[in-house]
Coordinates of C-alpha atoms and ligand atoms in Angstrom, one line a residue:
M18 CA 0.1 0.1 0.0
E19 CA 2.9 2.3 0.7
R20 CA 4.5 1.6 -2.6
H21 CA 1.2 2.3 -4.4
D22 CA 0.5 5.4 -2.2
V23 CA -2.7 3.9 -1.0
D24 CA -4.2 5.1 2.3
V25 CA -7.0 2.6 2.8
L26 CA -7.9 -0.8 1.0
L27 CA -11.6 -1.4 0.9
V28 CA -12.7 -4.9 -0.2
S29 CA -16.1 -6.4 -0.2
V30 CA -17.9 -9.1 -2.4
G31 CA -15.5 -11.1 -4.4
R32 CA -12.4 -13.1 -3.9
D33 CA -9.9 -10.4 -2.2
L34 CA -11.7 -10.7 1.0
P35 CA -11.3 -14.5 1.5
Y36 CA -7.7 -14.1 0.1
L37 CA -6.9 -11.8 3.0
V38 CA -8.9 -13.0 5.8
G39 CA -10.5 -16.3 4.8
Y40 CA -14.1 -14.9 5.0
E41 CA -16.4 -14.7 2.0
A42 CA -18.9 -11.8 1.9
M43 CA -22.6 -13.0 1.1
P44 CA -23.0 -11.5 -2.5
L45 CA -26.3 -9.8 -1.4
E46 CA -27.6 -6.2 -0.8
R47 CA -26.1 -6.0 2.7
L48 CA -22.7 -4.5 3.1
T49 CA -19.7 -6.5 4.2
M50 CA -16.5 -4.5 4.0
L51 CA -12.9 -5.1 5.2
L52 CA -11.2 -1.9 5.8
V53 CA -7.3 -2.1 5.8
P54 CA -5.7 1.2 6.6
R55 CA -2.1 1.5 5.7
E56 CA -1.2 1.8 9.3
G57 CA -3.3 0.4 12.3
E58 CA -5.8 -2.3 12.6
A59 CA -8.0 -3.8 9.8
T60 CA -11.8 -3.7 10.6
L61 CA -14.4 -6.2 9.2
V62 CA -17.9 -4.4 8.9
V63 CA -20.4 -7.2 8.7
P64 CA -24.4 -7.5 9.0
R65 CA -25.2 -8.6 12.5
L66 CA -27.1 -11.5 11.1
E67 CA -24.1 -12.9 9.2
A68 CA -21.5 -12.1 12.2
P69 CA -21.8 -15.7 13.4
R70 CA -20.2 -17.0 10.1
V71 CA -17.1 -14.9 10.8
V72 CA -14.3 -16.9 12.5
P73 CA -12.8 -14.2 14.9
Q74 CA -9.1 -13.5 14.2
P75 CA -8.5 -10.6 16.8
D76 CA -4.9 -10.5 15.7
V77 CA -5.8 -9.8 12.1
F78 CA -9.0 -7.8 12.3
T79 CA -11.8 -6.3 14.5
V80 CA -15.4 -7.2 13.8
V81 CA -17.9 -4.3 13.7
P82 CA -21.4 -5.7 13.3
W83 CA -24.2 -3.3 12.1
G84 CA -28.0 -3.8 12.7
E85 CA -30.8 -3.7 10.2
T86 CA -31.7 0.0 10.8
D87 CA -28.0 1.2 10.8
D88 CA -26.5 3.0 7.9
P89 CA -23.4 0.9 7.3
V90 CA -21.7 3.1 4.7
A91 CA -21.9 5.9 7.4
M92 CA -20.3 3.4 9.7
V93 CA -17.6 2.8 7.2
A94 CA -17.0 6.5 6.3
G95 CA -16.8 7.2 10.2
L96 CA -14.2 4.5 11.1
L97 CA -11.5 6.1 9.3
P98 CA -10.1 9.7 8.7
Q99 CA -10.9 10.7 5.2
P100 CA -8.3 9.0 3.0
A101 CA -6.4 10.7 0.2
V102 CA -6.4 7.4 -1.9
A103 CA -8.8 4.7 -1.3
A104 CA -8.2 1.4 -3.2
V105 CA -11.6 -0.3 -3.9
G106 CA -12.2 -3.9 -4.7
D107 CA -13.2 -4.7 -8.2
T108 CA -16.4 -6.5 -7.4
M109 CA -17.6 -4.3 -4.5
W110 CA -21.2 -3.4 -5.5
A111 CA -21.3 0.0 -7.2
R112 CA -24.0 1.1 -4.8
F113 CA -21.6 1.1 -1.9
L114 CA -19.1 3.1 -3.7
V115 CA -21.7 5.5 -4.9
E116 CA -23.1 5.8 -1.3
L117 CA -19.5 6.3 0.0
L118 CA -19.0 9.2 -2.4
G119 CA -21.6 10.9 -0.6
H120 CA -19.9 10.7 2.7
W121 CA -16.4 11.6 1.7
D122 CA -15.6 14.9 0.1
T123 CA -14.9 13.7 -3.5
A124 CA -12.3 16.6 -4.1
R125 CA -10.3 15.1 -1.3
T126 CA -10.4 11.4 -2.0
R127 CA -9.0 9.6 -5.1
Y128 CA -10.2 6.2 -5.9
V129 CA -8.1 3.6 -7.4
R130 CA -8.7 -0.3 -8.0
A131 CA -7.7 -2.5 -5.3
T132 CA -5.9 -4.7 -7.9
E133 CA -3.2 -2.0 -7.7
V134 CA -2.4 -3.5 -4.3
M135 CA -3.9 -7.0 -4.4
N136 CA -2.4 -8.1 -7.9
D137 CA 1.2 -8.1 -6.4
L138 CA -0.1 -10.6 -3.9
R139 CA -2.6 -12.7 -5.7
M140 CA -1.0 -13.1 -9.0
V141 CA 2.1 -15.1 -7.4
K142 CA 0.9 -18.3 -6.1
D143 CA 2.7 -19.8 -3.1
A144 CA 3.2 -23.6 -2.7
A145 CA 0.1 -24.3 -0.9
E146 CA -1.9 -22.3 -3.6
I147 CA -0.1 -24.3 -6.5
A148 CA -0.9 -27.5 -4.7
A149 CA -4.6 -26.4 -4.5
L150 CA -4.6 -25.7 -8.3
R151 CA -2.8 -28.9 -9.1
A152 CA -5.4 -30.9 -7.1
A153 CA -8.3 -29.1 -8.7
G154 CA -6.7 -29.7 -12.1
A155 CA -6.2 -33.4 -11.5
A156 CA -9.9 -33.6 -10.6
V157 CA -11.1 -32.2 -13.8
D158 CA -8.5 -34.3 -15.8
R159 CA -10.2 -37.5 -14.4
I160 CA -13.6 -36.0 -15.9
A161 CA -11.7 -35.3 -19.4
V162 CA -10.3 -38.8 -19.4
R163 CA -13.8 -40.4 -18.8
L164 CA -15.0 -38.2 -21.5
Q165 CA -12.2 -39.3 -23.9
R166 CA -12.8 -42.9 -23.0
G167 CA -16.5 -42.5 -24.0
E168 CA -17.8 -43.1 -20.6
I169 CA -19.9 -39.9 -20.7
A170 CA -22.6 -40.7 -23.2
L171 CA -22.9 -37.9 -26.0
V172 CA -24.9 -39.0 -29.0
G173 CA -28.6 -38.5 -28.6
R174 CA -28.4 -36.3 -25.6
T175 CA -28.8 -32.5 -25.5
E176 CA -25.8 -30.4 -24.7
A177 CA -27.6 -29.2 -21.6
Q178 CA -28.0 -32.8 -20.3
V179 CA -24.1 -33.4 -20.9
S180 CA -23.4 -30.1 -19.2
A181 CA -25.5 -31.3 -16.2
E182 CA -23.5 -34.6 -16.0
L183 CA -20.3 -32.6 -16.2
S184 CA -21.5 -30.4 -13.4
R185 CA -22.4 -33.3 -11.2
Q186 CA -18.9 -34.9 -11.9
I187 CA -17.2 -31.7 -11.1
R188 CA -18.9 -31.7 -7.6
E189 CA -18.2 -35.4 -7.2
E190 CA -14.7 -34.8 -7.8
G191 CA -14.4 -32.7 -4.8
H192 CA -15.2 -29.0 -6.0
E193 CA -17.4 -27.0 -3.8
R194 CA -18.6 -25.0 -6.7
V195 CA -19.3 -25.6 -10.5
N196 CA -18.1 -22.4 -12.5
F197 CA -19.0 -23.5 -15.9
A198 CA -19.6 -26.5 -18.0
I199 CA -19.7 -25.5 -21.7
V200 CA -20.8 -28.4 -24.0
A201 CA -20.9 -27.3 -27.7
A202 CA -21.6 -29.6 -30.5
G203 CA -20.7 -29.0 -34.3
E204 CA -21.5 -25.5 -35.5
N205 CA -22.3 -24.4 -31.8
A206 CA -18.5 -25.1 -31.1
A207 CA -17.8 -22.1 -33.2
S208 CA -19.1 -19.8 -30.4
P209 CA -16.3 -19.8 -27.7
H210 CA -18.6 -19.2 -24.7
H211 CA -21.6 -21.0 -26.0
H212 CA -24.4 -21.6 -23.6
P213 CA -25.4 -25.4 -23.8
G214 CA -28.9 -25.7 -24.8
E215 CA -31.5 -28.2 -26.4
R216 CA -29.4 -29.0 -29.3
V217 CA -29.1 -32.8 -29.6
I218 CA -25.6 -34.1 -30.1
R219 CA -25.2 -36.2 -33.3
D220 CA -22.9 -38.7 -34.8
G221 CA -20.2 -37.3 -37.2
E222 CA -19.6 -34.0 -35.3
I223 CA -17.1 -32.3 -32.9
V224 CA -18.1 -31.9 -29.2
L225 CA -16.2 -29.2 -27.3
C226 CA -16.3 -29.4 -23.5
D227 CA -15.0 -26.6 -21.3
F228 CA -15.4 -27.0 -17.6
G229 CA -14.2 -26.2 -14.3
G230 CA -15.1 -25.4 -10.8
T231 CA -13.6 -24.3 -7.4
M232 CA -12.1 -26.8 -5.1
A233 CA -10.7 -25.7 -1.6
G234 CA -10.9 -22.1 -2.9
Y235 CA -9.1 -22.7 -6.1
C236 CA -10.3 -23.2 -9.7
S237 CA -9.9 -25.8 -12.4
D238 CA -10.4 -25.1 -16.1
I239 CA -9.9 -27.4 -19.0
T240 CA -11.0 -27.9 -22.5
R241 CA -10.9 -31.0 -24.5
C242 CA -12.7 -31.8 -27.7
V243 CA -13.8 -35.2 -29.0
H244 CA -15.1 -36.3 -32.5
L245 CA -18.0 -38.6 -32.8
G246 CA -17.1 -40.9 -35.5
P247 CA -14.1 -40.2 -38.1
P248 CA -13.5 -36.3 -38.5
P249 CA -13.3 -34.9 -41.9
A250 CA -9.7 -34.3 -43.2
E251 CA -10.0 -30.3 -42.7
V252 CA -10.8 -31.1 -39.0
V253 CA -7.9 -33.4 -38.6
E254 CA -5.7 -30.7 -40.4
A255 CA -6.9 -27.9 -38.2
Y256 CA -6.7 -29.8 -34.9
A257 CA -3.1 -30.6 -35.6
V258 CA -2.4 -27.0 -35.9
L259 CA -4.4 -26.1 -32.7
Q260 CA -2.5 -28.8 -30.8
Q261 CA 0.8 -27.4 -32.0
A262 CA -0.2 -23.9 -31.1
Q263 CA -1.3 -25.0 -27.6
A264 CA 2.0 -26.7 -27.0
A265 CA 4.0 -23.5 -28.2
G266 CA 1.8 -21.4 -26.0
V267 CA 2.7 -23.6 -23.0
A268 CA 6.3 -23.7 -23.9
A269 CA 6.6 -20.0 -24.0
G270 CA 5.3 -19.6 -20.5
L271 CA 8.8 -19.0 -19.1
V272 CA 9.7 -16.9 -16.2
G273 CA 10.9 -13.6 -17.3
A274 CA 9.0 -13.6 -20.6
A275 CA 6.2 -11.1 -21.3
C276 CA 2.7 -12.4 -21.0
E277 CA 2.1 -11.5 -24.5
A278 CA 4.8 -13.9 -25.6
V279 CA 2.6 -16.7 -24.7
D280 CA -0.3 -15.4 -26.8
R281 CA 2.3 -14.7 -29.8
A282 CA 3.7 -18.0 -29.7
A283 CA 0.2 -19.8 -30.0
R284 CA -1.1 -17.4 -32.5
Q285 CA 1.9 -17.6 -34.8
V286 CA 1.3 -21.3 -35.3
I287 CA -2.4 -20.8 -36.2
A288 CA -1.7 -17.8 -38.4
A289 CA 1.0 -19.3 -40.2
A290 CA -1.4 -22.3 -41.1
G291 CA -4.0 -19.7 -42.4
Y292 CA -6.5 -19.8 -39.6
G293 CA -5.4 -16.5 -38.1
E294 CA -8.8 -14.8 -38.5
Y295 CA -10.7 -17.7 -36.9
F296 CA -8.7 -17.4 -33.5
I297 CA -10.8 -14.6 -32.1
H298 CA -9.7 -14.4 -28.4
R299 CA -6.7 -14.0 -26.4
T300 CA -4.5 -17.2 -25.6
G301 CA -5.2 -17.3 -21.9
H302 CA -6.3 -15.8 -18.5
G303 CA -4.7 -15.9 -14.9
I304 CA -6.5 -18.3 -12.5
G305 CA -6.4 -18.8 -8.9
M306 CA -9.4 -18.0 -6.4
E307 CA -11.1 -16.6 -9.5
E308 CA -11.6 -18.4 -12.7
H309 CA -10.6 -15.5 -14.7
E310 CA -8.0 -13.1 -13.1
D311 CA -4.6 -11.3 -13.7
P312 CA -2.4 -11.8 -15.6
Y313 CA -4.0 -12.1 -19.1
M314 CA -2.1 -13.7 -22.0
V315 CA -2.9 -11.2 -24.5
E316 CA -1.0 -9.0 -27.0
G317 CA 0.1 -5.8 -25.3
N318 CA 0.4 -7.3 -21.8
Q319 CA 4.2 -6.8 -21.2
T320 CA 3.9 -7.9 -17.5
P321 CA 6.9 -10.2 -17.1
I322 CA 5.8 -13.8 -16.1
A323 CA 7.0 -14.7 -12.6
A324 CA 7.6 -18.0 -10.9
G325 CA 4.0 -18.8 -9.4
H326 CA 2.1 -17.2 -12.1
A327 CA -0.8 -19.5 -13.0
F328 CA -2.6 -19.1 -16.3
S329 CA -4.6 -20.8 -19.1
V330 CA -3.2 -21.6 -22.4
E331 CA -6.3 -22.1 -24.7
P332 CA -5.9 -21.2 -28.2
G333 CA -9.0 -22.1 -30.5
I334 CA -10.0 -22.2 -34.2
Y335 CA -13.8 -21.2 -34.8
L336 CA -15.3 -21.6 -38.3
P337 CA -18.8 -19.7 -37.9
G338 CA -21.7 -21.8 -38.8
R339 CA -19.5 -25.1 -39.1
W340 CA -17.3 -26.2 -36.3
G341 CA -15.0 -24.9 -33.6
M342 CA -12.2 -26.2 -31.4
R343 CA -10.2 -25.1 -28.5
L344 CA -7.5 -26.9 -26.3
E345 CA -7.0 -25.8 -22.8
D346 CA -4.6 -26.5 -19.9
I347 CA -3.7 -24.4 -16.8
V348 CA 0.1 -23.8 -16.4
V349 CA 2.1 -22.5 -13.6
A350 CA 5.5 -20.9 -14.4
T351 CA 8.2 -22.3 -12.3
P352 CA 12.1 -21.7 -12.4
A353 CA 12.3 -25.0 -14.0
G354 CA 9.8 -24.2 -16.7
P355 CA 6.1 -24.3 -17.3
E356 CA 4.2 -27.0 -15.1
S357 CA 1.0 -28.1 -16.6
M358 CA -2.0 -28.8 -14.1
N359 CA -3.6 -30.9 -16.9
S360 CA -2.4 -34.0 -18.7
A361 CA -5.5 -35.6 -20.2
D362 CA -4.8 -36.7 -23.7
H363 CA -4.4 -33.4 -25.9
S364 CA -5.2 -35.1 -29.3
L365 CA -8.7 -35.2 -30.8
V366 CA -10.1 -38.3 -29.5
V367 CA -12.4 -40.2 -31.8
L368 CA -15.3 -41.9 -30.2
Ligands
ZN16 ZN1 -13.5 -18.7 -21.7
ZN17 ZN1 -12.0 -23.0 -20.0
ZN18 ZN1 -10.0 -20.7 -19.4

């Protein structure tokens, strides 16, 4: 906070709060807010009815409960001298910030994103966090292997039914939360964030599955494609390019390299094969307590990769109206090179 000239850190709904104190705010209308002044004690302002959920840590923060008729924003404003710079959590409800603007003279306080302070901490995963990512990755790997062995029925079922089964397996494998289970068949696979629906999966098409959840607080995220019956030559050809691009992206995830180098490495392979215009998104995103977080593997991001950075490498090729394909692993940068959290077969498995 001193380095970034921040006087107070205000975090609420979202992952910064559990990252700092192990408590997760209910994402509802009542205010929960952790106030961390640059010097002095941290305070957790919490609705009285939710206070029993807080595990007290008197050496870390003081709990200030508020009642149903109190004005919690006024309480927050009154707990501190007006700061010159307040760092505000990205996912705090806008209403609380807007109300806070009414309590503190806006000419005297500058607001910045809490990521200025939090990113330095959250982007670099320590050994326990990497172990959690590894365990979550292994859990979704087991599901991907079952998919590739044909143990998850596809033909004749709707995308939504397969998505529901993936979600059930994500929970059974130990995740406390399902974050997404994209199932996209045939032409639907050309939409990277397709919402699985009533489309029935048929023989002779590609099925893209991109799924993940949160396990012991840390996220998994994997994409594998299978082909039902022998794939046409153009799909085989494109997939070979995709697989090579993904491997190149992973290999570029070296400590000291720029984040954009990962994107460039994968994109170069796809562009050289003539599919450049069909790779319509960045190559990856950071991952940790959130399914998407900094650092992003995108052209223009010159942040140097550090040991402990965790991110996805997930290039795709999408032919509108026809088919799409994506291949995704989570990778942790280490001094010994990139370590993949996923090892399920990277080829286009034919079922
Ligand atoms: Zn995505
Ligand atoms: Zn994914
Ligand atoms: Zn992803």
